[in-house]
Structures are given as C-alpha cells and as structure tokens.
Tab-separated table of C-alpha atoms in Angstrom:
chain	number	residue	atom	x	y	z
A	1	UNK	CA	-24.740	3.993	6.704
A	2	UNK	CA	-26.706	1.551	8.542
A	3	UNK	CA	-24.931	-1.256	10.656
A	4	UNK	CA	-25.986	-4.219	8.559
A	5	UNK	CA	-24.765	-2.374	5.474
A	6	UNK	CA	-21.388	-1.427	7.217
A	7	UNK	CA	-21.114	-5.161	8.316
A	8	UNK	CA	-21.462	-6.424	4.519
A	9	UNK	CA	-18.791	-3.900	3.548
A	10	UNK	CA	-16.385	-4.904	6.375
A	11	UNK	CA	-16.883	-8.386	5.426
A	12	UNK	CA	-16.256	-7.721	1.701
A	13	UNK	CA	-13.182	-5.833	2.572
A	14	UNK	CA	-11.850	-8.385	5.059
A	15	UNK	CA	-12.486	-11.181	2.292
A	16	UNK	CA	-10.270	-9.298	-0.269
A	17	UNK	CA	-7.441	-9.046	2.352
A	18	UNK	CA	-7.675	-12.650	3.278
A	19	UNK	CA	-7.602	-13.813	-0.278
A	20	UNK	CA	-4.533	-11.746	-0.932
A	21	UNK	CA	-2.274	-12.418	2.053
A	22	UNK	CA	-4.084	-15.011	4.068
A	23	UNK	CA	-4.681	-12.745	6.961
A	24	UNK	CA	-6.656	-9.688	7.919
A	25	UNK	CA	-6.070	-6.529	9.741
A	26	UNK	CA	-7.986	-3.453	10.868
A	27	UNK	CA	-5.834	-1.285	8.452
A	28	UNK	CA	-6.730	-3.844	5.666
A	29	UNK	CA	-10.375	-3.172	6.234
A	30	UNK	CA	-10.391	0.752	6.587
A	31	UNK	CA	-8.206	1.076	3.557
A	32	UNK	CA	-10.496	-1.314	1.644
A	33	UNK	CA	-13.398	0.941	2.774
A	34	UNK	CA	-11.406	3.920	1.444
A	35	UNK	CA	-11.920	5.793	4.813
A	36	UNK	CA	-8.106	5.899	4.614
A	37	UNK	CA	-5.418	6.224	1.978
A	38	UNK	CA	-2.188	4.414	2.323
A	39	UNK	CA	-0.527	7.895	2.525
A	40	UNK	CA	-2.424	8.474	5.460
A	41	UNK	CA	-1.231	5.316	6.975
A	42	UNK	CA	2.278	6.178	6.123
A	43	UNK	CA	1.987	9.507	7.889
A	44	UNK	CA	0.584	7.695	11.037
A	45	UNK	CA	3.243	5.119	11.096
A	46	UNK	CA	6.100	7.936	10.699
A	47	UNK	CA	4.776	9.309	14.072
A	48	UNK	CA	3.518	12.553	12.292
A	49	UNK	CA	-0.224	12.150	13.681
A	50	UNK	CA	-1.426	11.549	17.193
A	51	UNK	CA	-4.010	9.012	16.223
A	52	UNK	CA	-5.212	7.359	12.826
A	53	UNK	CA	-8.536	8.461	13.387
A	54	UNK	CA	-7.510	12.318	12.808
A	55	UNK	CA	-6.790	11.256	9.247
A	56	UNK	CA	-9.719	9.216	8.518
A	57	UNK	CA	-12.930	10.073	6.812
A	58	UNK	CA	-15.014	8.925	9.659
A	59	UNK	CA	-14.920	9.457	13.481
A	60	UNK	CA	-13.308	7.270	16.211
A	61	UNK	CA	-16.637	5.755	17.280
A	62	UNK	CA	-17.228	4.615	13.730
A	63	UNK	CA	-13.741	3.067	13.697
A	64	UNK	CA	-14.519	1.287	16.948
A	65	UNK	CA	-17.636	-0.205	15.370
A	66	UNK	CA	-15.784	-1.339	12.353
A	67	UNK	CA	-13.212	-3.203	14.615
A	68	UNK	CA	-16.098	-4.939	16.371
A	69	UNK	CA	-17.547	-5.977	13.131
A	70	UNK	CA	-14.310	-7.245	11.898
A	71	UNK	CA	-13.959	-9.335	15.157
A	72	UNK	CA	-17.286	-10.774	14.692
A	73	UNK	CA	-16.694	-11.691	11.071
A	74	UNK	CA	-13.295	-13.080	11.814
A	75	UNK	CA	-14.654	-15.347	14.676
A	76	UNK	CA	-17.366	-16.602	12.462
A	77	UNK	CA	-14.718	-17.510	9.762
A	78	UNK	CA	-12.613	-19.441	12.559
A	79	UNK	CA	-9.712	-17.072	12.012
A	80	UNK	CA	-6.739	-17.041	14.571
A	81	UNK	CA	-6.241	-13.782	16.565
A	82	UNK	CA	-2.700	-12.732	16.906
A	83	UNK	CA	-1.895	-9.583	19.016
A	84	UNK	CA	0.303	-7.282	16.822
A	85	UNK	CA	1.312	-3.929	18.665
A	86	UNK	CA	2.017	-0.923	16.235
A	87	UNK	CA	4.934	1.365	17.194
A	88	UNK	CA	5.994	4.600	15.562
A	89	UNK	CA	8.755	5.130	13.084
A	90	UNK	CA	9.908	8.050	14.988
A	91	UNK	CA	13.048	7.883	17.331
A	92	UNK	CA	10.963	7.273	20.518
A	93	UNK	CA	9.244	4.159	19.013
A	94	UNK	CA	6.124	5.155	20.899
A	95	UNK	CA	3.068	2.936	20.681
A	96	UNK	CA	0.860	4.243	17.881
A	97	UNK	CA	-2.761	5.054	18.787
A	98	UNK	CA	-5.661	4.496	16.433
A	99	UNK	CA	-8.295	6.528	18.173
A	100	UNK	CA	-8.516	8.631	21.393
A	101	UNK	CA	-10.413	5.805	22.966
A	102	UNK	CA	-8.400	4.399	25.739
A	103	UNK	CA	-8.937	0.812	24.500
A	104	UNK	CA	-6.561	0.082	21.478
A	105	UNK	CA	-6.541	-3.789	21.462
A	106	UNK	CA	-9.521	-4.169	19.075
A	107	UNK	CA	-7.645	-2.407	16.368
A	108	UNK	CA	-4.206	-4.295	16.831
A	109	UNK	CA	-5.356	-7.974	16.315
A	110	UNK	CA	-4.157	-9.652	13.304
A	111	UNK	CA	-6.700	-12.362	12.149
A	112	UNK	CA	-4.862	-15.221	10.586
A	113	UNK	CA	-6.204	-18.151	8.394
A	114	UNK	CA	-6.455	-21.281	10.405
A	115	UNK	CA	-4.504	-23.316	7.627
A	116	UNK	CA	-1.318	-21.267	8.086
A	117	UNK	CA	1.560	-23.101	9.055
A	118	UNK	CA	3.132	-22.556	12.622
A	119	UNK	CA	6.376	-21.185	10.871
A	120	UNK	CA	4.346	-18.813	8.779
A	121	UNK	CA	2.419	-17.541	11.853
A	122	UNK	CA	5.836	-16.945	13.664
A	123	UNK	CA	7.230	-15.071	10.799
A	124	UNK	CA	4.222	-12.781	10.760
A	125	UNK	CA	4.150	-12.192	14.596
A	126	UNK	CA	8.068	-11.687	14.391
A	127	UNK	CA	7.678	-9.059	11.461
A	128	UNK	CA	4.914	-7.103	13.294
A	129	UNK	CA	6.878	-7.163	16.428
A	130	UNK	CA	9.978	-5.628	14.817
A	131	UNK	CA	9.991	-1.669	15.092
A	132	UNK	CA	9.386	0.038	11.865
A	133	UNK	CA	12.307	1.819	10.274
A	134	UNK	CA	13.297	5.072	11.217
A	135	UNK	CA	11.776	7.413	8.628
A	136	UNK	CA	13.538	10.730	7.492
A	137	UNK	CA	11.607	13.327	5.306
A	138	UNK	CA	13.216	15.228	2.571
A	139	UNK	CA	10.922	18.155	2.800
A	140	UNK	CA	9.619	20.014	-0.083
A	141	UNK	CA	8.898	23.362	1.634
A	142	UNK	CA	10.950	25.467	4.021
A	143	UNK	CA	11.010	24.248	7.506
A	144	UNK	CA	12.592	24.989	10.862
A	145	UNK	CA	14.148	22.643	13.468
A	146	UNK	CA	12.512	22.466	16.759
A	147	UNK	CA	15.874	22.122	18.343
A	148	UNK	CA	18.187	24.578	16.881
A	149	UNK	CA	15.960	26.754	14.897
A	150	UNK	CA	18.126	26.050	11.894
A	151	UNK	CA	17.093	24.005	8.704
A	152	UNK	CA	18.669	21.201	6.517
A	153	UNK	CA	18.068	18.658	3.722
A	154	UNK	CA	16.280	16.168	5.947
A	155	UNK	CA	13.985	16.291	9.082
A	156	UNK	CA	12.879	13.698	11.484
A	157	UNK	CA	9.918	13.811	13.833
A	158	UNK	CA	10.545	13.832	17.599
A	159	UNK	CA	7.953	14.470	20.132
A	160	UNK	CA	5.723	15.515	17.201
A	161	UNK	CA	8.071	18.392	16.029
A	162	UNK	CA	10.659	18.374	13.246
A	163	UNK	CA	14.223	18.021	14.146
A	164	UNK	CA	17.395	18.215	11.888
A	165	UNK	CA	19.756	15.397	11.584
A	166	UNK	CA	22.476	17.098	13.776
A	167	UNK	CA	19.817	17.619	16.741
A	168	UNK	CA	18.707	14.038	16.164
A	169	UNK	CA	22.410	12.783	16.089
A	170	UNK	CA	21.973	11.313	12.770
A	171	UNK	CA	24.235	13.635	10.854
A	172	UNK	CA	27.056	11.184	10.679
A	173	UNK	CA	25.105	9.084	8.258
A	174	UNK	CA	25.589	9.055	4.384
A	175	UNK	CA	22.811	9.054	1.794
A	176	UNK	CA	22.482	5.923	-0.336
A	177	UNK	CA	20.098	6.515	-3.213
A	178	UNK	CA	17.421	3.932	-3.904
A	179	UNK	CA	17.725	1.749	-7.237
A	180	UNK	CA	20.171	-1.030	-6.221
A	181	UNK	CA	18.006	-3.324	-3.925
A	182	UNK	CA	20.792	-5.705	-3.027
A	183	UNK	CA	23.199	-2.959	-1.979
A	184	UNK	CA	20.527	-1.158	-0.148
A	185	UNK	CA	19.527	-4.281	1.734
A	186	UNK	CA	23.117	-5.065	2.709
A	187	UNK	CA	23.954	-1.719	3.643
A	188	UNK	CA	20.999	-1.603	6.035
A	189	UNK	CA	22.149	-4.997	7.405
A	190	UNK	CA	25.655	-3.904	8.017
A	191	UNK	CA	24.624	-0.394	9.598
A	192	UNK	CA	24.007	-0.294	13.243
A	193	UNK	CA	21.994	2.927	12.651
A	194	UNK	CA	19.956	3.428	9.502
A	195	UNK	CA	16.899	5.538	8.408
A	196	UNK	CA	14.624	5.458	5.330
A	197	UNK	CA	14.513	8.647	3.409
A	198	UNK	CA	11.047	9.686	1.870
A	199	UNK	CA	9.700	12.705	-0.067
A	200	UNK	CA	6.065	13.548	-0.648
A	201	UNK	CA	5.041	13.351	-4.342
A	202	UNK	CA	2.292	15.908	-4.547
A	203	UNK	CA	1.033	14.448	-7.883
A	204	UNK	CA	0.579	10.946	-6.643
A	205	UNK	CA	-0.192	12.002	-2.980
A	206	UNK	CA	2.150	9.429	-1.482
A	207	UNK	CA	5.340	9.251	0.194
A	208	UNK	CA	7.931	7.933	-2.075
A	209	UNK	CA	11.105	6.230	-0.887
A	210	UNK	CA	14.249	8.105	-2.005
A	211	UNK	CA	16.976	6.075	-0.391
A	212	UNK	CA	18.786	5.270	2.923
A	213	UNK	CA	20.798	7.008	5.466
A	214	UNK	CA	23.610	4.512	6.763
A	215	UNK	CA	27.065	4.513	8.296
A	216	UNK	CA	29.738	5.074	5.884
A	217	UNK	CA	31.751	2.190	6.820
A	218	UNK	CA	28.658	-0.180	6.492
A	219	UNK	CA	28.209	1.147	2.941
A	220	UNK	CA	31.644	0.224	2.034
A	221	UNK	CA	31.215	-3.323	3.400
A	222	UNK	CA	27.951	-3.633	1.457
A	223	UNK	CA	29.596	-2.671	-1.814
A	224	UNK	CA	32.275	-5.320	-1.230
A	225	UNK	CA	29.802	-8.086	-0.651
A	226	UNK	CA	27.814	-6.952	-3.793
A	227	UNK	CA	30.956	-7.160	-5.971
A	228	UNK	CA	31.962	-10.468	-4.665
A	229	UNK	CA	28.485	-12.226	-5.989
A	230	UNK	CA	27.449	-9.932	-8.754
A	231	UNK	CA	27.308	-12.841	-11.428
A	232	UNK	CA	25.107	-15.080	-9.031
A	233	UNK	CA	22.709	-12.259	-8.364
A	234	UNK	CA	22.451	-11.436	-12.063
A	235	UNK	CA	21.463	-15.070	-12.919
A	236	UNK	CA	18.806	-14.932	-9.990
A	237	UNK	CA	17.360	-11.596	-11.262
A	238	UNK	CA	16.787	-13.162	-14.670
A	239	UNK	CA	15.145	-16.377	-13.084
A	240	UNK	CA	12.980	-14.229	-10.987
A	241	UNK	CA	11.947	-11.963	-14.102
A	242	UNK	CA	10.949	-15.334	-16.033
A	243	UNK	CA	8.841	-16.434	-12.965
A	244	UNK	CA	6.966	-13.014	-12.560
A	245	UNK	CA	6.292	-12.943	-16.324
A	246	UNK	CA	4.625	-16.372	-16.165
A	247	UNK	CA	2.698	-15.505	-13.053
A	248	UNK	CA	1.523	-12.162	-14.674
A	249	UNK	CA	0.257	-14.252	-17.790
A	250	UNK	CA	-1.724	-16.628	-15.631
A	251	UNK	CA	-3.233	-13.753	-13.421
A	252	UNK	CA	-4.213	-11.729	-16.651
A	253	UNK	CA	-5.820	-14.853	-18.285
A	254	UNK	CA	-7.979	-15.203	-14.947
A	255	UNK	CA	-8.902	-11.612	-15.149
A	256	UNK	CA	-9.738	-11.660	-18.833
A	257	UNK	CA	-12.169	-14.643	-18.071
A	258	UNK	CA	-13.718	-12.922	-15.254
A	259	UNK	CA	-14.448	-9.952	-17.577
A	260	UNK	CA	-15.917	-12.342	-20.094
A	261	UNK	CA	-18.107	-13.707	-17.311
A	262	UNK	CA	-19.220	-10.330	-15.781
A	263	UNK	CA	-19.544	-8.700	-19.472
A	264	UNK	CA	-20.474	-11.475	-21.964
A	265	UNK	CA	-21.015	-8.496	-24.560
A	266	UNK	CA	-17.422	-7.573	-24.415
A	267	UNK	CA	-15.419	-8.966	-27.404
A	268	UNK	CA	-12.709	-11.509	-26.238
A	269	UNK	CA	-9.913	-9.511	-27.650
A	270	UNK	CA	-10.979	-6.476	-25.825
A	271	UNK	CA	-11.273	-8.430	-22.589
A	272	UNK	CA	-7.725	-9.632	-23.033
A	273	UNK	CA	-6.622	-6.112	-23.799
A	274	UNK	CA	-8.196	-4.635	-20.602
A	275	UNK	CA	-6.754	-7.467	-18.437
A	276	UNK	CA	-3.328	-6.970	-20.001
A	277	UNK	CA	-3.342	-3.148	-19.326
A	278	UNK	CA	-5.013	-3.085	-15.977
A	279	UNK	CA	-2.900	-5.930	-14.641
A	280	UNK	CA	0.497	-4.776	-15.898
A	281	UNK	CA	3.095	-5.188	-12.904
A	282	UNK	CA	4.318	-1.934	-11.627
A	283	UNK	CA	1.586	0.201	-13.197
A	284	UNK	CA	-0.293	0.996	-10.138
A	285	UNK	CA	-3.524	0.462	-12.034
A	286	UNK	CA	-6.634	-0.998	-10.630
A	287	UNK	CA	-5.826	-4.398	-11.977
A	288	UNK	CA	-2.765	-4.478	-9.371
A	289	UNK	CA	-4.801	-3.790	-6.275
A	290	UNK	CA	-5.557	-6.707	-3.880
A	291	UNK	CA	-9.339	-6.429	-4.786
A	292	UNK	CA	-8.372	-7.008	-8.418
A	293	UNK	CA	-6.019	-9.890	-7.636
A	294	UNK	CA	-9.059	-11.503	-5.565
A	295	UNK	CA	-11.195	-11.052	-8.780
A	296	UNK	CA	-13.476	-8.675	-6.915
A	297	UNK	CA	-16.416	-7.622	-9.069
A	298	UNK	CA	-16.191	-3.965	-8.158
A	299	UNK	CA	-12.490	-3.925	-9.073
A	300	UNK	CA	-13.014	-5.834	-12.277
A	301	UNK	CA	-15.920	-3.403	-13.278
A	302	UNK	CA	-13.487	-0.378	-12.506
A	303	UNK	CA	-10.915	-1.743	-14.867
A	304	UNK	CA	-13.574	-2.083	-17.739
A	305	UNK	CA	-14.919	1.424	-17.004
A	306	UNK	CA	-11.539	2.784	-17.294
A	307	UNK	CA	-10.994	1.132	-20.746
A	308	UNK	CA	-14.342	2.455	-21.915
A	309	UNK	CA	-13.520	6.086	-20.495
A	310	UNK	CA	-10.315	6.172	-22.753
A	311	UNK	CA	-11.293	4.223	-25.806
A	312	UNK	CA	-15.141	4.794	-26.347
A	313	UNK	CA	-15.684	8.382	-25.305
A	314	UNK	CA	-14.276	11.834	-25.977
A	315	UNK	CA	-12.765	12.010	-22.327
A	316	UNK	CA	-9.094	12.327	-23.479
A	317	UNK	CA	-9.830	14.989	-25.964
A	318	UNK	CA	-11.667	16.890	-23.204
A	319	UNK	CA	-8.652	16.785	-20.858
A	320	UNK	CA	-6.452	18.009	-23.759
A	321	UNK	CA	-8.802	20.747	-24.365
A	322	UNK	CA	-8.393	21.886	-20.785
A	323	UNK	CA	-11.760	20.580	-19.266
A	324	UNK	CA	-11.487	19.966	-15.637
A	325	UNK	CA	-11.289	16.212	-14.911
A	326	UNK	CA	-14.377	16.139	-12.752
A	327	UNK	CA	-16.393	17.943	-15.317
A	328	UNK	CA	-15.103	15.703	-18.200
A	329	UNK	CA	-16.144	12.645	-16.182
A	330	UNK	CA	-19.626	14.010	-15.616
A	331	UNK	CA	-20.060	14.580	-19.329
A	332	UNK	CA	-19.315	11.173	-20.467
A	333	UNK	CA	-21.151	9.459	-17.417
A	334	UNK	CA	-24.165	8.472	-19.777
A	335	UNK	CA	-21.884	7.150	-22.550
A	336	UNK	CA	-20.138	4.853	-20.150
A	337	UNK	CA	-23.309	3.521	-18.722
A	338	UNK	CA	-24.645	2.766	-22.326
A	339	UNK	CA	-21.317	0.986	-23.127
A	340	UNK	CA	-21.527	-0.992	-19.959
A	341	UNK	CA	-24.950	-1.848	-20.613
A	342	UNK	CA	-23.827	-3.237	-24.123
A	343	UNK	CA	-21.271	-5.238	-22.631
A	344	UNK	CA	-23.323	-6.798	-20.038
A	345	UNK	CA	-26.112	-7.789	-22.440
A	346	UNK	CA	-24.232	-8.248	-25.764
A	347	UNK	CA	-26.784	-5.810	-27.454
A	348	UNK	CA	-25.424	-2.695	-29.057
C-alpha cells in the first residue's frame, strides 16, 4: 500500500473514531484498518503477548508509520494530545509495548476533540491512568501451572506464564457470575482484591466475560446494598430502556435515510428493514459498529450487502446443503453485484 493511500485510510478510520467518541487513539485506527481484531487487543491487554505488533497483520515499521500519519492528521485537525500510558492486566501491571521499537510514545497519545470540556478531558485521562482489571482466564484446554505444576479451573498470567490461583494468592476469592450488573459493580467496589474472569469463545473468536472473583465478605455487603434499593433500581432500568429505545429509533431512521441516499433504487420499506435489522442493539451486526453509527459509506454498504446475501440469493440454502461459506460467497458474488447495481440506479 502506498503512503498516500495509507494516509487516506488512517484519516478515514480516525474520523470514524472521532465522530463516535470525540477522541482518537492508535488502537482505534489499527482496529479500524482491520490489522487487529479486538480479541487481539484483549490478549495484549491481558499481558499474554510481548508486543501488540506480534498479533497484528502488519509489521512494527508499518505500525510506526501509521502512528506518525495519525499524529499528522490529528495536528492538522487541531486535536489535543493527551499522554495515556497502557499497563498490563497481569499482576505485575507492567507497561505494555506496542512494538519492539524502543520509542513507544507515538502509540500512547490520545487525540482529543478541542471542544471537549475540561471535566471530560480529566475523566478520560483518569480512566486511562487507572490500571486495567486483573484478568483471570477460564481455560478451555488442559494446562499446567508454572509454579506448582498442578492445574485448576482458572489461570492468571505472571511473567508471561500461566499460574493457578493458589500460586497467585487469589484462591481466597469467590466467583460471582455475570448477569447482575448492579451486584457485580458493588461487589467489585467493596472488594479490596478482585479479578475479571473471561473465557475464549471459539465460535465468535473473542474473550467473553464470565463473571468476577471477589472477596466473600465484599459479596455479602454488595448483596445487602442491592436488596436495600431494588425498587429504585428497577424504576431506573425501565427509564433507561425507554431512553435507549428512543435513541435506537432515531439512529435507525438516520441509517435508513442514508441507505436511501446511497441506493435510491432500494425500496423505502426495504431500507427501513435493513436499518432495523443491522442496527438492532446487542446484535453485534455491522449496524452497531462505530463506522455504521458514524454513517460511514462502507459500513452502510456492508449492511445492504448482508441483506441482499440472505434475501436475494441462494446463499442460506447453500449453507444448509453443506457448501463451505467461502465457496458459497464466491458463487453469489455476481448476483450481489447485480442487485447492488439495481439499488444504486433504480433499474432492474
């Protein structure tokens, strides 16, 4: 990829991140470029990789070039640089390294919108300065503790090696399953020592949160607090559901309007259906990505393509018949292009 083309793609990814949360990080850009998946970032933040570069689809030199291009773009936009060190979620809390290069500063700067209030800037800086949660992994395969050569239901990484909870002095903690946000939040607040428990989902290829390890006394205190204000929290949850539903309707209307603009031949009811399906909260679909929320043309097009794939081709029937996914997508490529052309021009 040429440097001008890379600069254009960096700017595009950065614009999407800026529109989504009003600041841009190097992580935003490299995940936006799809050189890294969020699961790779999770592994790195957990301290299970020496550098981020070893998990990326490009080498350290390319990442350094990208950081320089991000700086040039951000300075031209008048964004405010705020240093933001990254530390590991392992017990040693060691500084995380992006590449093998000695200079790490180009990767750690957060670029903030100049119209952010000082209070918001302080909150962002404080959040980044806080060490990440300790992360304990619920392994899906047999493993051996580097300290005692035994095993167990959980492991934590220390010195780049797995250790059991006994060797890590965490075996006095009790497990609290995910599912009750208020109880989890309060148990973590009450506990002097806590760790997030994750498990790798092979189908989705991401680490999913399973719950928390907290002190038993802290869990008891948190349960008492939750019982004391259950009615008030129930009313607040209902108000929050109503507010989120209203926000989703507005967003889906904006997305449907953008589909109609980009694809004037797409029937209005089809555009609304695509927006409602792709933008469903909690679905994990393309419509919930930062790019789609910023009404990025590529993300909107991907949502339309997904609709065509399932509704206007024999793709689903091929999958049911056992055709490999890559082969099925190749077979329907021409049909998708024809339908996209129809939607773009209104002829068909």
